[in-house]
Amino acid sequence: MTLDLDPKAFMRRAIELSRIHMEAGEGGPFGAVVVREGLIIAEGWNRVTSTQDPTAHAEVVAIREACSRLGTFELKGCEIYTSCEPCPMCLSAIYWARLDRIWYANNQADAAAIQFDDQWLYREVALSISERSLPTRNLLRDEALTVFQAWDAKPDKVRY
């Protein structure tokens, strides 16, 4: 989809997606678009409840679609417009996808005001593993390291 190069037009599309699909009962009120060279190359909206997938946030859905359409796992040269400041999972996905810029509308406080509060997760991630509320234990590291060593020695690996 082509829109004028005004960032507001891309953000309005992300907001529109959030409203349309929230009202359709497909998930929470979140939408996102990935833009490259003035074109929307992918759209996403929250599909957590409609797909029974807790990772189906608007940004992740849009990133998956953009990568599929472009045939790549990196989105360098692209920007993401999202109707809300990304949660920790989405922010991580954006960094992993190597997007050039994030534009967002609603912020963390706005999301928290409607019961989408990610502050607890930001706090958890900053803690050492032993201090986190989710029990996490190391198991069979030596066996798993052999796979890492094989990867390290693999001459035809694709780095990402």
Tab-separated table of C-alpha atoms in Angstrom:
chain	number	residue	atom	x	y	z
A	1	MET	CA	0.000	0.000	0.000
A	2	THR	CA	1.366	3.407	-0.953
A	3	LEU	CA	0.733	6.394	1.257
A	4	ASP	CA	2.317	9.812	1.060
A	5	LEU	CA	5.672	9.991	2.815
A	6	ASP	CA	4.222	11.803	5.813
A	7	PRO	CA	4.904	9.626	8.875
A	8	LYS	CA	1.458	10.577	10.181
A	9	ALA	CA	-0.170	8.699	7.288
A	10	PHE	CA	1.665	5.485	8.186
A	11	MET	CA	0.808	5.932	11.865
A	12	ARG	CA	-2.831	6.539	11.018
A	13	ARG	CA	-2.852	3.223	9.149
A	14	ALA	CA	-1.414	1.440	12.203
A	15	ILE	CA	-4.065	3.066	14.401
A	16	GLU	CA	-6.772	2.163	11.892
A	17	LEU	CA	-5.660	-1.479	11.948
A	18	SER	CA	-5.759	-1.457	15.751
A	19	ARG	CA	-9.345	-0.210	15.762
A	20	ILE	CA	-10.681	-2.398	12.923
A	21	HIS	CA	-9.327	-5.647	14.306
A	22	MET	CA	-10.036	-4.832	17.958
A	23	GLU	CA	-13.646	-4.105	17.046
A	24	ALA	CA	-13.754	-7.369	15.041
A	25	GLY	CA	-12.764	-9.253	18.205
A	26	GLU	CA	-9.452	-10.493	16.836
A	27	GLY	CA	-7.330	-9.289	19.744
A	28	GLY	CA	-6.213	-6.264	21.690
A	29	PRO	CA	-6.161	-2.687	20.362
A	30	PHE	CA	-2.783	-2.763	18.642
A	31	GLY	CA	-1.741	-2.303	15.012
A	32	ALA	CA	1.558	-1.963	13.164
A	33	VAL	CA	2.915	-1.409	9.680
A	34	VAL	CA	6.383	-1.964	8.246
A	35	VAL	CA	7.434	0.652	5.711
A	36	ARG	CA	10.266	0.613	3.180
A	37	GLU	CA	10.987	3.404	0.722
A	38	GLY	CA	7.616	5.030	1.309
A	39	LEU	CA	5.591	1.832	0.863
A	40	ILE	CA	3.788	-0.252	3.435
A	41	ILE	CA	5.197	-3.711	2.847
A	42	ALA	CA	3.432	-5.433	5.737
A	43	GLU	CA	0.634	-4.869	8.204
A	44	GLY	CA	-0.050	-6.525	11.518
A	45	TRP	CA	-2.574	-6.375	14.288
A	46	ASN	CA	-2.893	-8.105	17.591
A	47	ARG	CA	-4.068	-11.684	17.088
A	48	VAL	CA	-3.282	-13.129	20.498
A	49	THR	CA	-6.786	-14.257	21.382
A	50	SER	CA	-7.992	-15.106	17.872
A	51	THR	CA	-5.023	-17.373	17.131
A	52	GLN	CA	-4.352	-18.581	20.688
A	53	ASP	CA	-0.757	-17.338	20.229
A	54	PRO	CA	0.699	-15.140	22.981
A	55	THR	CA	3.438	-13.989	20.578
A	56	ALA	CA	0.989	-12.707	17.945
A	57	HIS	CA	1.417	-9.061	18.863
A	58	ALA	CA	0.909	-6.518	16.076
A	59	GLU	CA	4.614	-5.768	15.684
A	60	VAL	CA	5.626	-9.435	15.567
A	61	VAL	CA	2.874	-10.213	13.050
A	62	ALA	CA	3.984	-7.291	10.852
A	63	ILE	CA	7.656	-8.302	11.096
A	64	ARG	CA	6.859	-11.897	10.151
A	65	GLU	CA	4.827	-10.737	7.155
A	66	ALA	CA	7.497	-8.264	6.029
A	67	CYS	CA	10.247	-10.866	6.235
A	68	SER	CA	8.118	-13.373	4.342
A	69	ARG	CA	7.297	-10.887	1.585
A	70	LEU	CA	10.894	-9.715	1.241
A	71	GLY	CA	12.402	-13.189	1.589
A	72	THR	CA	14.803	-12.150	4.330
A	73	PHE	CA	15.278	-12.311	8.082
A	74	GLU	CA	16.564	-8.733	8.280
A	75	LEU	CA	14.551	-5.590	7.722
A	76	LYS	CA	17.366	-3.077	7.304
A	77	GLY	CA	16.073	-0.113	5.366
A	78	CYS	CA	12.614	-0.470	6.935
A	79	GLU	CA	10.783	1.362	9.695
A	80	ILE	CA	7.933	0.190	11.891
A	81	TYR	CA	4.927	2.289	12.869
A	82	THR	CA	3.023	0.907	15.815
A	83	SER	CA	-0.069	2.155	17.564
A	84	CYS	CA	1.596	1.642	20.959
A	85	GLU	CA	5.115	1.719	22.336
A	86	PRO	CA	6.417	-1.839	21.892
A	87	CYS	CA	6.373	-4.271	24.796
A	88	PRO	CA	9.668	-5.986	25.719
A	89	MET	CA	8.999	-8.941	23.384
A	90	CYS	CA	8.158	-6.714	20.421
A	91	LEU	CA	11.045	-4.375	21.132
A	92	SER	CA	13.388	-7.360	21.096
A	93	ALA	CA	11.881	-8.613	17.828
A	94	ILE	CA	12.354	-5.170	16.288
A	95	TYR	CA	16.020	-5.161	17.289
A	96	TRP	CA	16.527	-8.729	16.004
A	97	ALA	CA	14.901	-7.788	12.687
A	98	ARG	CA	17.287	-4.825	12.401
A	99	LEU	CA	14.606	-2.255	11.601
A	100	ASP	CA	15.982	1.266	11.181
A	101	ARG	CA	13.451	3.154	13.295
A	102	ILE	CA	10.424	2.788	15.567
A	103	TRP	CA	7.518	5.209	15.467
A	104	TYR	CA	4.827	4.767	18.140
A	105	ALA	CA	1.591	6.473	19.191
A	106	ASN	CA	0.312	5.383	22.639
A	107	ASN	CA	2.993	4.986	25.303
A	108	GLN	CA	3.589	2.501	28.134
A	109	ALA	CA	1.510	4.505	30.600
A	110	ASP	CA	-1.419	4.634	28.168
A	111	ALA	CA	-1.254	0.845	27.789
A	112	ALA	CA	-1.032	0.319	31.541
A	113	ALA	CA	-4.146	2.458	32.007
A	114	ILE	CA	-6.169	-0.149	30.054
A	115	GLN	CA	-4.595	-3.160	31.802
A	116	PHE	CA	-1.692	-3.796	29.388
A	117	ASP	CA	1.067	-3.119	31.915
A	118	ASP	CA	4.499	-4.422	30.890
A	119	GLN	CA	6.458	-2.769	33.691
A	120	TRP	CA	6.646	-6.009	35.643
A	121	LEU	CA	8.333	-7.667	32.650
A	122	TYR	CA	10.840	-4.848	32.209
A	123	ARG	CA	11.706	-5.286	35.915
A	124	GLU	CA	11.958	-9.096	35.633
A	125	VAL	CA	14.303	-9.026	32.657
A	126	ALA	CA	16.660	-6.694	34.508
A	127	LEU	CA	16.985	-9.143	37.432
A	128	SER	CA	19.558	-11.904	37.617
A	129	ILE	CA	18.146	-15.321	36.716
A	130	SER	CA	18.154	-16.402	40.353
A	131	GLU	CA	16.036	-13.397	41.374
A	132	ARG	CA	13.295	-13.761	38.762
A	133	SER	CA	9.817	-14.907	39.777
A	134	LEU	CA	9.770	-17.671	37.125
A	135	PRO	CA	11.957	-20.575	38.327
A	136	THR	CA	14.772	-21.071	35.813
A	137	ARG	CA	17.372	-23.824	36.050
A	138	ASN	CA	20.411	-24.700	33.950
A	139	LEU	CA	20.401	-28.320	32.698
A	140	LEU	CA	22.681	-30.337	30.365
A	141	ARG	CA	24.832	-27.385	29.360
A	142	ASP	CA	27.785	-29.576	28.408
A	143	GLU	CA	25.649	-31.542	25.957
A	144	ALA	CA	24.151	-28.409	24.466
A	145	LEU	CA	27.567	-26.787	24.095
A	146	THR	CA	28.543	-29.466	21.579
A	147	VAL	CA	25.888	-28.100	19.216
A	148	PHE	CA	27.191	-24.546	19.701
A	149	GLN	CA	30.708	-25.756	18.980
A	150	ALA	CA	29.492	-27.431	15.785
A	151	TRP	CA	27.788	-24.183	14.759
A	152	ASP	CA	30.942	-22.214	15.465
A	153	ALA	CA	32.937	-24.563	13.219
A	154	LYS	CA	30.283	-24.751	10.460
A	155	PRO	CA	31.788	-23.124	7.364
A	156	ASP	CA	28.499	-22.456	5.553
A	157	LYS	CA	26.507	-20.913	8.406
A	158	VAL	CA	24.390	-17.844	7.781
A	159	ARG	CA	25.144	-15.314	10.499
A	160	TYR	CA	22.352	-13.188	11.890
